[in-house]
PDB file of C-alpha atoms in Angstrom:
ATOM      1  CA  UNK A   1     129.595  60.020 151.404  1.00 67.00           C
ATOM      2  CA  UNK A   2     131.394  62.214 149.041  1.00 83.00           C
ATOM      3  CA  UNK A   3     134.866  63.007 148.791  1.00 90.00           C
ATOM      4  CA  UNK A   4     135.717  65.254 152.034  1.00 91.00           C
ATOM      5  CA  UNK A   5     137.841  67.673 149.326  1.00 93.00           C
ATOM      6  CA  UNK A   6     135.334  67.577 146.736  1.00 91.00           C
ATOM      7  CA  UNK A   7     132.903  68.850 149.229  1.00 92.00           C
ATOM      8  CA  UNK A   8     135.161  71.594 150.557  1.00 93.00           C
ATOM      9  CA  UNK A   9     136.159  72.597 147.425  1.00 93.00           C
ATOM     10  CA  UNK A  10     139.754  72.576 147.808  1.00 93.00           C
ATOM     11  CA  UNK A  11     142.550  70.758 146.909  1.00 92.00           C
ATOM     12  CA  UNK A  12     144.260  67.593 148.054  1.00 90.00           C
ATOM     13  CA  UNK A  13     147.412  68.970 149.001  1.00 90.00           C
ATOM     14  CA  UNK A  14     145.454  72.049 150.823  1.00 92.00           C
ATOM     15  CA  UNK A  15     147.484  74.066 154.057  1.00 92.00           C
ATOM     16  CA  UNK A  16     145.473  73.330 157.424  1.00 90.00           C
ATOM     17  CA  UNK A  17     144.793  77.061 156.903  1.00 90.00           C
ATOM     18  CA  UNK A  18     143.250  76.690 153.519  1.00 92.00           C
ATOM     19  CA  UNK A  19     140.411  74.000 154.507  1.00 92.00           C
ATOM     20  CA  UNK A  20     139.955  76.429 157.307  1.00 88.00           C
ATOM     21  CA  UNK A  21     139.202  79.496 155.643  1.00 89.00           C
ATOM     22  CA  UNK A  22     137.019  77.533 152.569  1.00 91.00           C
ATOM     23  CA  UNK A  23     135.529  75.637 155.315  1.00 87.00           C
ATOM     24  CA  UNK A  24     134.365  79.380 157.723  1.00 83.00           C
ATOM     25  CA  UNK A  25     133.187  80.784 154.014  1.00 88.00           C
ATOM     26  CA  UNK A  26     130.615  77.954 153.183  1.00 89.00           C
ATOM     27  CA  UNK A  27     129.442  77.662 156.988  1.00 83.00           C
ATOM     28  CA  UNK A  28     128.841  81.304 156.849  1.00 80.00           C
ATOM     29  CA  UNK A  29     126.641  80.975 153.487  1.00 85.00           C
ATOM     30  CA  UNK A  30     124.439  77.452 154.729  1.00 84.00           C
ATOM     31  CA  UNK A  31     124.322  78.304 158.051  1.00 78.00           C
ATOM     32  CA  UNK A  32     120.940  77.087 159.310  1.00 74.00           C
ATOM     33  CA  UNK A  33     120.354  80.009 161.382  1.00 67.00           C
ATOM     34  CA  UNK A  34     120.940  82.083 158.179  1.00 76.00           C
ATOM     35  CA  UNK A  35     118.799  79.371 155.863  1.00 78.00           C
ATOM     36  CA  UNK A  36     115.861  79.073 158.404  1.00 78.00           C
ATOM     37  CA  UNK A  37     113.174  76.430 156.732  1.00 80.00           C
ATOM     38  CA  UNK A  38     115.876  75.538 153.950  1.00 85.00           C
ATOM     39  CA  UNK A  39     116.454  71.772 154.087  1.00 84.00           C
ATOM     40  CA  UNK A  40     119.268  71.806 151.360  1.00 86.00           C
ATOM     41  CA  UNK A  41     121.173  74.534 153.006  1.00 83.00           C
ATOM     42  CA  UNK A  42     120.853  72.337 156.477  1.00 81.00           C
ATOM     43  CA  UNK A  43     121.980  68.919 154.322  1.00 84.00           C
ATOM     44  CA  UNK A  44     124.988  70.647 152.972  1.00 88.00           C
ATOM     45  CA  UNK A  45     126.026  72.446 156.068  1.00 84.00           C
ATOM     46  CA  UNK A  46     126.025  69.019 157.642  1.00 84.00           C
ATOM     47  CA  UNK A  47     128.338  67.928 154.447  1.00 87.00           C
ATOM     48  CA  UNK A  48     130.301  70.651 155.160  1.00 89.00           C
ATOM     49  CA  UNK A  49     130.668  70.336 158.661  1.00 84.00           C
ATOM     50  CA  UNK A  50     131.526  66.320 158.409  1.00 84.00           C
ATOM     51  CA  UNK A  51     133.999  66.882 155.924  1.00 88.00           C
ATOM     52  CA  UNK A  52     135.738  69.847 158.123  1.00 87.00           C
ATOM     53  CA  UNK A  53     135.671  67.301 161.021  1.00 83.00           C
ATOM     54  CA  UNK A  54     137.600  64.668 159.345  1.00 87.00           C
ATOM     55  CA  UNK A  55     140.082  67.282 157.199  1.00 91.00           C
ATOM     56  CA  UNK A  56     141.068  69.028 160.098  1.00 88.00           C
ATOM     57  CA  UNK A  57     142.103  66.595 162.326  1.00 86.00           C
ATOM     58  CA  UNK A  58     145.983  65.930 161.258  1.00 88.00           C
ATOM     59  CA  UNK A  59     145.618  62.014 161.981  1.00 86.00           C
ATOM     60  CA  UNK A  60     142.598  61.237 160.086  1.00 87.00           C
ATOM     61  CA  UNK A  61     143.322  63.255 157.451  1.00 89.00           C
ATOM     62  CA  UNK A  62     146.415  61.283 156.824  1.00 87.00           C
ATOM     63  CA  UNK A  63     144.701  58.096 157.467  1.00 86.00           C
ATOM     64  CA  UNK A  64     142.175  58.877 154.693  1.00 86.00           C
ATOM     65  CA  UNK A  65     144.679  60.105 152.006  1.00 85.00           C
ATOM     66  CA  UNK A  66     146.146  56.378 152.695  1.00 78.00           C
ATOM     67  CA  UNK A  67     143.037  55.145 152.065  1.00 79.00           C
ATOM     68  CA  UNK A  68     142.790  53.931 155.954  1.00 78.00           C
ATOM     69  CA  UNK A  69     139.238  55.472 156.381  1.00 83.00           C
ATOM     70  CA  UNK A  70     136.678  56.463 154.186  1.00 83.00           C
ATOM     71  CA  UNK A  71     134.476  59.689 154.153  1.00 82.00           C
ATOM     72  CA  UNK A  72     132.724  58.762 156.670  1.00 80.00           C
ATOM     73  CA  UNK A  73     135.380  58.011 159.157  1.00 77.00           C
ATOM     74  CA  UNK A  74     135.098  54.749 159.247  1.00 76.00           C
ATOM     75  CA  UNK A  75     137.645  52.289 158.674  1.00 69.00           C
ATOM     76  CA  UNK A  76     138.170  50.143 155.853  1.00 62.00           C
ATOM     77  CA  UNK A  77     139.212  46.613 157.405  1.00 50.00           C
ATOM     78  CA  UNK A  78     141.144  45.417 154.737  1.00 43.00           C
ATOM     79  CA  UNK A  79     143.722  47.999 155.344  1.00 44.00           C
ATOM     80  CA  UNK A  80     143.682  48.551 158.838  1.00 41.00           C
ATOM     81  CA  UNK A  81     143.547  44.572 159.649  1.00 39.00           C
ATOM     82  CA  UNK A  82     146.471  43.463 157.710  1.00 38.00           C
ATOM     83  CA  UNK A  83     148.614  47.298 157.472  1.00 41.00           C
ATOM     84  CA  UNK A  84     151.377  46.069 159.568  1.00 40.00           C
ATOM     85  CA  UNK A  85     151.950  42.871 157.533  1.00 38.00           C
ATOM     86  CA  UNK A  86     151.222  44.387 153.520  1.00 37.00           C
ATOM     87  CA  UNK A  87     153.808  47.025 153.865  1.00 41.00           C
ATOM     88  CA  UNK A  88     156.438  44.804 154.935  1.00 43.00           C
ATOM     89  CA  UNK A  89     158.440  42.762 152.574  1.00 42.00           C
ATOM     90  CA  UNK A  90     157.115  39.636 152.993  1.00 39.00           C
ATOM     91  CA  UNK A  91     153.934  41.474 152.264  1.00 37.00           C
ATOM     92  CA  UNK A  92     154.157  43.217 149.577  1.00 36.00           C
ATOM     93  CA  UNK A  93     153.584  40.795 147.064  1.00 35.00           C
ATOM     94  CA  UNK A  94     149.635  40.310 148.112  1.00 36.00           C
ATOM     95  CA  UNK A  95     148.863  44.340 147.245  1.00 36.00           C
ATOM     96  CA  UNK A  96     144.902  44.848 148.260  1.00 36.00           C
ATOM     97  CA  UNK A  97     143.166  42.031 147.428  1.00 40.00           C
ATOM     98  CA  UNK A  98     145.006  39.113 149.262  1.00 43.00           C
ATOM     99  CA  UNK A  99     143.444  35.967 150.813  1.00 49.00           C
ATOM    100  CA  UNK A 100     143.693  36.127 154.508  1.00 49.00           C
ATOM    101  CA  UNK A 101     144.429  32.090 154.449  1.00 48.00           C
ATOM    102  CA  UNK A 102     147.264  32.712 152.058  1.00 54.00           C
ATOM    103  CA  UNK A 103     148.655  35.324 154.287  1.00 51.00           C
ATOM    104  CA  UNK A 104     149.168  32.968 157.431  1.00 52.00           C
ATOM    105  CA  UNK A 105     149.634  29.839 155.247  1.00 55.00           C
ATOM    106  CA  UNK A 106     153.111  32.097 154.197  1.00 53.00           C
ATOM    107  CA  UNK A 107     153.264  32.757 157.684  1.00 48.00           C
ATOM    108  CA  UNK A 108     152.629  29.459 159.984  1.00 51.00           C
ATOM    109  CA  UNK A 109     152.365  26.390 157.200  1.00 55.00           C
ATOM    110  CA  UNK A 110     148.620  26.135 155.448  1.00 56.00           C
ATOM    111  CA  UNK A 111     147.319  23.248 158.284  1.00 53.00           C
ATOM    112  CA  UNK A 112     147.987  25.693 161.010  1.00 55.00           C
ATOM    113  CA  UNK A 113     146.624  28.797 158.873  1.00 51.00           C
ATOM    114  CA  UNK A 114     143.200  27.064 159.185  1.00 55.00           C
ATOM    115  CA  UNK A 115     143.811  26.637 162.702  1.00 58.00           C
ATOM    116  CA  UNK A 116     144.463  30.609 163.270  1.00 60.00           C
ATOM    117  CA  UNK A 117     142.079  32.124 165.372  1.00 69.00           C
ATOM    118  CA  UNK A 118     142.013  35.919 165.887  1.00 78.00           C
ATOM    119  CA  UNK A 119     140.006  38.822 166.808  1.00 84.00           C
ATOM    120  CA  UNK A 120     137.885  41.122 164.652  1.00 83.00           C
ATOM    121  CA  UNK A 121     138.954  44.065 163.114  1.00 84.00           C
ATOM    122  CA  UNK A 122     137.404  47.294 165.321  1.00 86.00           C
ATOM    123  CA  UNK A 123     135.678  49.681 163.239  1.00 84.00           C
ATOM    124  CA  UNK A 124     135.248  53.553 163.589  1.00 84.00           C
ATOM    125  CA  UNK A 125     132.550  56.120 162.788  1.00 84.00           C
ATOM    126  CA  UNK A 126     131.812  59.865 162.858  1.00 85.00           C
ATOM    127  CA  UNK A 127     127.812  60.293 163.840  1.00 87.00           C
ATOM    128  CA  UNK A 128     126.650  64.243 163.259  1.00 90.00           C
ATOM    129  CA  UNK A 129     124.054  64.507 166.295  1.00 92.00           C
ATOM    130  CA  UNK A 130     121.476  66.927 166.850  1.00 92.00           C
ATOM    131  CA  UNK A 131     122.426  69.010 169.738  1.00 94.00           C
ATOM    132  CA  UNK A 132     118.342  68.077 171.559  1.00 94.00           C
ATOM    133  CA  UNK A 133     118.899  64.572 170.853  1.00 94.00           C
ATOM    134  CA  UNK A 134     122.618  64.602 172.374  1.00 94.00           C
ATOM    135  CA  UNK A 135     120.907  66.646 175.094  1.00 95.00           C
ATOM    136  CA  UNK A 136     117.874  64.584 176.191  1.00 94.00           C
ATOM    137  CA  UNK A 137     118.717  60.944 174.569  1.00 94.00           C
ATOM    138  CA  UNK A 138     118.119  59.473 171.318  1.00 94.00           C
ATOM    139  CA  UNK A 139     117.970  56.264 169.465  1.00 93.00           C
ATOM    140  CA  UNK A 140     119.873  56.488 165.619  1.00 90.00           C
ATOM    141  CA  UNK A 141     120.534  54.008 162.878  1.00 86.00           C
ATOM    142  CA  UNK A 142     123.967  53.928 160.847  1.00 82.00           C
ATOM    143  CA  UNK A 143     124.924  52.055 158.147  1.00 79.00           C
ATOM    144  CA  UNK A 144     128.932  51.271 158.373  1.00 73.00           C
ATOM    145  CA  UNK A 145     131.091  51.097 155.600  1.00 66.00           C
ATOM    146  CA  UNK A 146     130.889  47.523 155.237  1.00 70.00           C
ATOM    147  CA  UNK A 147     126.797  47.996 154.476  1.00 76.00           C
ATOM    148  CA  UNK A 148     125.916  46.118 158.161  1.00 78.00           C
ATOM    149  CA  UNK A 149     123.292  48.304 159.846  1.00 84.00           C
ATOM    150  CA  UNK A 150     123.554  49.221 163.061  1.00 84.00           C
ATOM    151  CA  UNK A 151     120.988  51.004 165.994  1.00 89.00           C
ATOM    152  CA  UNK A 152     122.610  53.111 168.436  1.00 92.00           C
ATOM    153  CA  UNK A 153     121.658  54.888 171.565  1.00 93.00           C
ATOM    154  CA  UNK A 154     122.289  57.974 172.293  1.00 94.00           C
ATOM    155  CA  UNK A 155     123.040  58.233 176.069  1.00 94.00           C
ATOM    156  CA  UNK A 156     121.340  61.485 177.383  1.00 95.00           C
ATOM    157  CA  UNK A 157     123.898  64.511 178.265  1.00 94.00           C
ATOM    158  CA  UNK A 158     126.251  63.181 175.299  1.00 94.00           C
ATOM    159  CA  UNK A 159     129.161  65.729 174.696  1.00 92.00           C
ATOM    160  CA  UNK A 160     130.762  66.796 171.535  1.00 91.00           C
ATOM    161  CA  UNK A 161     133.396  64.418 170.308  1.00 90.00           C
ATOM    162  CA  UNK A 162     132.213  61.743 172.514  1.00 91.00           C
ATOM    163  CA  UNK A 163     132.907  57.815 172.096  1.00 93.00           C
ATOM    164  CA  UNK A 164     130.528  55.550 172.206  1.00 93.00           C
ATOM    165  CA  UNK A 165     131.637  51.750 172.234  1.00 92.00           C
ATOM    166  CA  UNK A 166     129.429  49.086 170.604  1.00 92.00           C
ATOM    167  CA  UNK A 167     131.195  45.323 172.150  1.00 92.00           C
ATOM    168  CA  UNK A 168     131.443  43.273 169.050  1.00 90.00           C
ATOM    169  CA  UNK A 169     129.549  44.956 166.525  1.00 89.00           C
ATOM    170  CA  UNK A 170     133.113  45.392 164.603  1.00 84.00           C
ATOM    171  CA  UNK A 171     134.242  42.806 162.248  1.00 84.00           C
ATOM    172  CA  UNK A 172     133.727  39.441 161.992  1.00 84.00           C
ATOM    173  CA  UNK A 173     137.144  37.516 163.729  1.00 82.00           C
ATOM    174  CA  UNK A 174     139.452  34.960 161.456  1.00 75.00           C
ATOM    175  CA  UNK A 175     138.903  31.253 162.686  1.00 75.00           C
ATOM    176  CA  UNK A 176     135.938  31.423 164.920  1.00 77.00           C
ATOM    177  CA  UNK A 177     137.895  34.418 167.088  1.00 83.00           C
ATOM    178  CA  UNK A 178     135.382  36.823 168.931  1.00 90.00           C
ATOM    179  CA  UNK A 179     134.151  39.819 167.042  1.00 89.00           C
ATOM    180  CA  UNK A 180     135.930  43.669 166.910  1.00 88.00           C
ATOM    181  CA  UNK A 181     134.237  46.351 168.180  1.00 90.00           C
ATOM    182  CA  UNK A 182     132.323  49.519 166.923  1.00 89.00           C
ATOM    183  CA  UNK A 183     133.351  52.904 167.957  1.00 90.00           C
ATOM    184  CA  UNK A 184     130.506  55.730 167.406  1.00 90.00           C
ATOM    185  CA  UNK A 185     132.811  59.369 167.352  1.00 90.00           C
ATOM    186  CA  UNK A 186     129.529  62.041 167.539  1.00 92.00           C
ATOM    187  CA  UNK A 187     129.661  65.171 166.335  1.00 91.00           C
ATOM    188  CA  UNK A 188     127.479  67.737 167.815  1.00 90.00           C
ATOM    189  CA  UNK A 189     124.953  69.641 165.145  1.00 90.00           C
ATOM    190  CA  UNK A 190     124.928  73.915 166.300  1.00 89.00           C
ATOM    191  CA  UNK A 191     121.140  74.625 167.400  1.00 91.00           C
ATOM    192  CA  UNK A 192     119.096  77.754 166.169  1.00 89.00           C
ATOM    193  CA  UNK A 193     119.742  79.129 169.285  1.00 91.00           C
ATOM    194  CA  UNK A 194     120.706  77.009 172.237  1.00 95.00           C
ATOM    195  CA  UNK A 195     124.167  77.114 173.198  1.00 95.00           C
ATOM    196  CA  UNK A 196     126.312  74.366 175.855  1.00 94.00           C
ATOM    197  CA  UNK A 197     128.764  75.504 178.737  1.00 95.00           C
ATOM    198  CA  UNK A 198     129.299  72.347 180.427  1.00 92.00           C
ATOM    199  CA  UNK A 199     126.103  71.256 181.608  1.00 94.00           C
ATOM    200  CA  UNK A 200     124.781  74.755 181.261  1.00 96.00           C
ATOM    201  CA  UNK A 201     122.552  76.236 178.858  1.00 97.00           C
ATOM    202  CA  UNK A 202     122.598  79.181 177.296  1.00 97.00           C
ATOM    203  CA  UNK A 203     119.567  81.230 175.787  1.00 95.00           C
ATOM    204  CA  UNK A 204     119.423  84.517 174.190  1.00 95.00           C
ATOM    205  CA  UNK A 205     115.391  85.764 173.956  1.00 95.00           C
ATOM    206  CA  UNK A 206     113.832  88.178 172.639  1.00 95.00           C
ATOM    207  CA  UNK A 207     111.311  90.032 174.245  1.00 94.00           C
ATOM    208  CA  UNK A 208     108.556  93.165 173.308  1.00 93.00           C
ATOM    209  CA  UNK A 209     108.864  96.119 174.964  1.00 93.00           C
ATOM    210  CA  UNK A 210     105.648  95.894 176.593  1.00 91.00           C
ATOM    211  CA  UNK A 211     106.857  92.416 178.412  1.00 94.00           C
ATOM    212  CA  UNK A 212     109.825  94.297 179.543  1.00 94.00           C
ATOM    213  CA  UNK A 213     108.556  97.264 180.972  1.00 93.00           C
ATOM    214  CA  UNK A 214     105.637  95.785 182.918  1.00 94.00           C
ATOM    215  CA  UNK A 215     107.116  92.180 183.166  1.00 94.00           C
ATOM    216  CA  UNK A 216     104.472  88.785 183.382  1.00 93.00           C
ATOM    217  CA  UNK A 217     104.876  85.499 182.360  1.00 95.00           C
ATOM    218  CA  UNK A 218     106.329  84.268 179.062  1.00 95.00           C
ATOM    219  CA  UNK A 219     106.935  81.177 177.345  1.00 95.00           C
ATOM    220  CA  UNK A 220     110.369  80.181 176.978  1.00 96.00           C
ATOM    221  CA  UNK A 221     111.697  76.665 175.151  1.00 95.00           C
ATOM    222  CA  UNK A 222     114.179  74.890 176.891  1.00 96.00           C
ATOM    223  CA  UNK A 223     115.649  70.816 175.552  1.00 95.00           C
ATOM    224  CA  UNK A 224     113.067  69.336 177.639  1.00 93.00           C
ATOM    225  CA  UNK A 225     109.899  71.537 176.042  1.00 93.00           C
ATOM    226  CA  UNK A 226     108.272  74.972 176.790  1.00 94.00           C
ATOM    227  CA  UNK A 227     107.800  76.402 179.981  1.00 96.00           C
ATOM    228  CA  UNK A 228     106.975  79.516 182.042  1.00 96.00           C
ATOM    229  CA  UNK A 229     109.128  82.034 183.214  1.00 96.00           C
ATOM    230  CA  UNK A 230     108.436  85.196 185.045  1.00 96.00           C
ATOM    231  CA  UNK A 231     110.142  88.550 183.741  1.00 96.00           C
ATOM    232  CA  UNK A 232     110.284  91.259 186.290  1.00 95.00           C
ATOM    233  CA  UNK A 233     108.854  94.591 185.748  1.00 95.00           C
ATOM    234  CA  UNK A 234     111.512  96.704 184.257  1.00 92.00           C
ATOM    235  CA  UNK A 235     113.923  94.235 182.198  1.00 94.00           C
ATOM    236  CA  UNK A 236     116.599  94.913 180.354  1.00 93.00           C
ATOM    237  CA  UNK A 237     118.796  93.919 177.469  1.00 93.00           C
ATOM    238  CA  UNK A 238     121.093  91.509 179.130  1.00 93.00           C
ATOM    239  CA  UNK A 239     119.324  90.637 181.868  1.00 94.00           C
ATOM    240  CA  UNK A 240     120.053  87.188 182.868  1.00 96.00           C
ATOM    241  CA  UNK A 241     117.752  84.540 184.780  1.00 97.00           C
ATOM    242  CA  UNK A 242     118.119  81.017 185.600  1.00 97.00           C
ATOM    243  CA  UNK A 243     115.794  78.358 185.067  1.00 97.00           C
ATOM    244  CA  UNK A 244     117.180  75.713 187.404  1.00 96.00           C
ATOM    245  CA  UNK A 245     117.243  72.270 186.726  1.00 95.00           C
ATOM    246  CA  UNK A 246     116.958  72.808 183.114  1.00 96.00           C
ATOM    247  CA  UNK A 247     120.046  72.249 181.555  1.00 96.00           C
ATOM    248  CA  UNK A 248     122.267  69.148 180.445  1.00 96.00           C
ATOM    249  CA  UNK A 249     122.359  65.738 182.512  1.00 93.00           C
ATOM    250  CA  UNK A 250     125.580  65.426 183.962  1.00 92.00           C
ATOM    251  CA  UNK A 251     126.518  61.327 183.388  1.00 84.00           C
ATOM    252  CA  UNK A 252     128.286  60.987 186.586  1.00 86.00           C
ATOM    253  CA  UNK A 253     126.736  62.903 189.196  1.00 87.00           C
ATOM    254  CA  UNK A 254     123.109  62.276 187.467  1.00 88.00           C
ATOM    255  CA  UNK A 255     122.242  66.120 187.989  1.00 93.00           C
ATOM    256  CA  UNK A 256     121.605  68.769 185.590  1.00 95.00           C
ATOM    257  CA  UNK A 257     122.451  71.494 184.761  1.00 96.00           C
ATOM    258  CA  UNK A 258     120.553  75.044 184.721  1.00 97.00           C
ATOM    259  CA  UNK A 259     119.049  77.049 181.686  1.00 97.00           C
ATOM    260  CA  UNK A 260     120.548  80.963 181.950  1.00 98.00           C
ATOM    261  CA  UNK A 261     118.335  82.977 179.605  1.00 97.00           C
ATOM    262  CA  UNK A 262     119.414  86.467 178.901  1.00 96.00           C
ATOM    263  CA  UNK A 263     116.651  88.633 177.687  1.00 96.00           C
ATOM    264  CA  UNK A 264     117.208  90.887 174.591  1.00 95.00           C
ATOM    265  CA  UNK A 265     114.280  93.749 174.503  1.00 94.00           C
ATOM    266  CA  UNK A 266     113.068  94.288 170.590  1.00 93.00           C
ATOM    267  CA  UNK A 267     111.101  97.084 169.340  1.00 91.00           C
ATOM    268  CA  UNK A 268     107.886  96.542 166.842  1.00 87.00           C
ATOM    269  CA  UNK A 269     108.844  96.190 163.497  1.00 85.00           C
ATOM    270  CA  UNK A 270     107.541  97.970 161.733  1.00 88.00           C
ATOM    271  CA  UNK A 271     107.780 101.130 164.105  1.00 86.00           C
ATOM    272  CA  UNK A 272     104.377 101.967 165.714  1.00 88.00           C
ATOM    273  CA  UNK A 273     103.824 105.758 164.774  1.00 90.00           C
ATOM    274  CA  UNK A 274     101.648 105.712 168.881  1.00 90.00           C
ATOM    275  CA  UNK A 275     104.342 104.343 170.112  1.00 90.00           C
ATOM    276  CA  UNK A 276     106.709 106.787 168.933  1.00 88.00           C
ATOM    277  CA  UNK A 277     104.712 110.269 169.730  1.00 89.00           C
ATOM    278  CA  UNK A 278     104.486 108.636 173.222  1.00 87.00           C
ATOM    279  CA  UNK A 279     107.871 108.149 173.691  1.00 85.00           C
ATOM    280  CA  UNK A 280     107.972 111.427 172.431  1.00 83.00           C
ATOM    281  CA  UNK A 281     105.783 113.122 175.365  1.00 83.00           C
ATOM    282  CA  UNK A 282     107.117 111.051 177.496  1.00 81.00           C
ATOM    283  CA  UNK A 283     110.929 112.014 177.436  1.00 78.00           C
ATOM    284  CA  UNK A 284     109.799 115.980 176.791  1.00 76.00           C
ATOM    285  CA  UNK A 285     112.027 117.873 180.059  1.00 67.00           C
ATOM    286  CA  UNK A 286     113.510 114.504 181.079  1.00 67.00           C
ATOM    287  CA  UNK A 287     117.020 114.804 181.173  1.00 65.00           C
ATOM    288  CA  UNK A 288     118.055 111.008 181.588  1.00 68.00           C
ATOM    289  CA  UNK A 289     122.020 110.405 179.957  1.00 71.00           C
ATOM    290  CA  UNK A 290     121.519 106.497 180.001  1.00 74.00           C
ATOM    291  CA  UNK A 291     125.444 106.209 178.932  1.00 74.00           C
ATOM    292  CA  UNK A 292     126.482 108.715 181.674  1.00 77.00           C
ATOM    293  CA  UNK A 293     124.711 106.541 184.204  1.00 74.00           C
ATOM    294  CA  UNK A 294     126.116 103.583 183.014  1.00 74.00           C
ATOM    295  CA  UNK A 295     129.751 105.076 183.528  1.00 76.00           C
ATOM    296  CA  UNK A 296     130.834 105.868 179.469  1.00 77.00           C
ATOM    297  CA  UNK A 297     133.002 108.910 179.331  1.00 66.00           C
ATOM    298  CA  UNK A 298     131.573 111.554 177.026  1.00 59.00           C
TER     299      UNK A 298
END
């Protein structure tokens, strides 16, 4: 992956504040809900995105100006293995590229370095996940920073920012010692236009005029597929209904959440000239102050 700054466009020694306001001008431009059907915009806002994540956390951001953690997120074991021991004195002589044998040959004598026997180095990394894969389950593949490939599952109802532990997929332990383990950080992708409250979700649909006036069935998506819904006769902009049972798996209780879509009535584009001279006849005498009613003060 690139250089978190270089895709941000800002400088090393950038304020929080900076990367912030760089970061909320390039989501607003590669959006994908403002690029719909435009693969590079959705590849970049993804680079974008990644390179926020890891930036504006305080922590990481250190650890990857050290050189701790690449791009990626993921750590580099050299540094993170033998940290505590290269920037000490006794250390400091071996720089980046010492042999682990000579460092606990210094340490213990070289017939009991051979002997050492330690556990693997743990290893991190940030996964971007699409929000319907997070929501319903998903199998992924990652390649770590060390190259090894790995194939992870996505547990259904996954939340943003959420751990998931791989036992001793990490690195390889010194002297036949059991393996580190992986650590999977995923990062949730925005949907087009599904939105998560807890285990809730959150629609907004359009619908004609026709459908809201005389109401029927219409097709509505939710993570698991389409389905039917009935509008009532009626329906307005803002109108809220509940699809039950349609929402987010909840891992501990094993139920899921509901689907609240809240209907937004659109006109024809472009205007229907019939439609209008009905409207036209229709409201002739028909004193109806819709804001009045609704309690705005003139």
């Amino acid at each position: 992956m690139r250089d978190p700054y270089e895709v941000l466009g800002v400088k090393r020694d950038a304020s929080a504040d900076e990367i912030k306001k760089k970061y909320r001008q390039l989501a607003k431009k590669l959006h994908p809900d403002l690029n719909p059907g435009n693969a590079e915009a959705a590849a970049k806002f993804k680079d974008i995105s990644a390179a926020y994540d890891l930036l504006s956390d305080p922590q990481k951001r250190a650890q990857f100006d050290r050189g701790e953690i690449d791009a990626s997120g993921a750590a580099r074991p050299e540094r993170q293995y033998y940290r505590a021991y290269a920037e000490s004195p006794e250390g400091a002589k071996y720089g980046s590229g010492f042999d682990a044998e000579d460092l606990f040959a210094d340490l213990f004598g070289r017939a009991r370095a051979r002997e050492f026997r330690a556990r693997g180095t743990d290893v991190s990394y940030v996964m971007p996940v699409d929000f319907l894969e997070a929501a319903t389950g998903a199998k992924k593949r990652v390649t770590m920073a060390d190259g090894k490939v790995l194939d992870v599952t996505i547990p259904p109802g996954t939340e943003d920012r959420q751990t998931l532990r791989l036992r001793g997929q990490g690195q390889p332990g010194f002297g036949g010692g059991p393996p580190g383990d992986a650590y999977i950080e995923v990062h949730l992708q925005p949907h087009a236009y599904f939105t998560r409250k807890d285990n809730d979700v959150h629609l907004e649909l359009p619908i004609s005029l026709s459908e809201a006036v005389l109401g029927g069935r219409i097709t509505v998506p939710t993570v698991d597929g389409d389905v039917m819904m009935n509008v009532p006769k009626n329906a307005n902009t803002g109108t809220v209904l509940r699809l039950k049972g349609r929402g987010i798996l909840d891992r501990k209780s094993r139920t899921r959440g509901d689907q609240y879509v809240r209907l937004k009535v659109v006109l024809p584009e472009p205007p229907d000239p019939e439609l209008t001279r009905f409207v036209e006849g229709w409201s002739a005498g028909r004193e109806d102050d819709v804001r009045t009613r609704l309690g705005f003060k003139k």
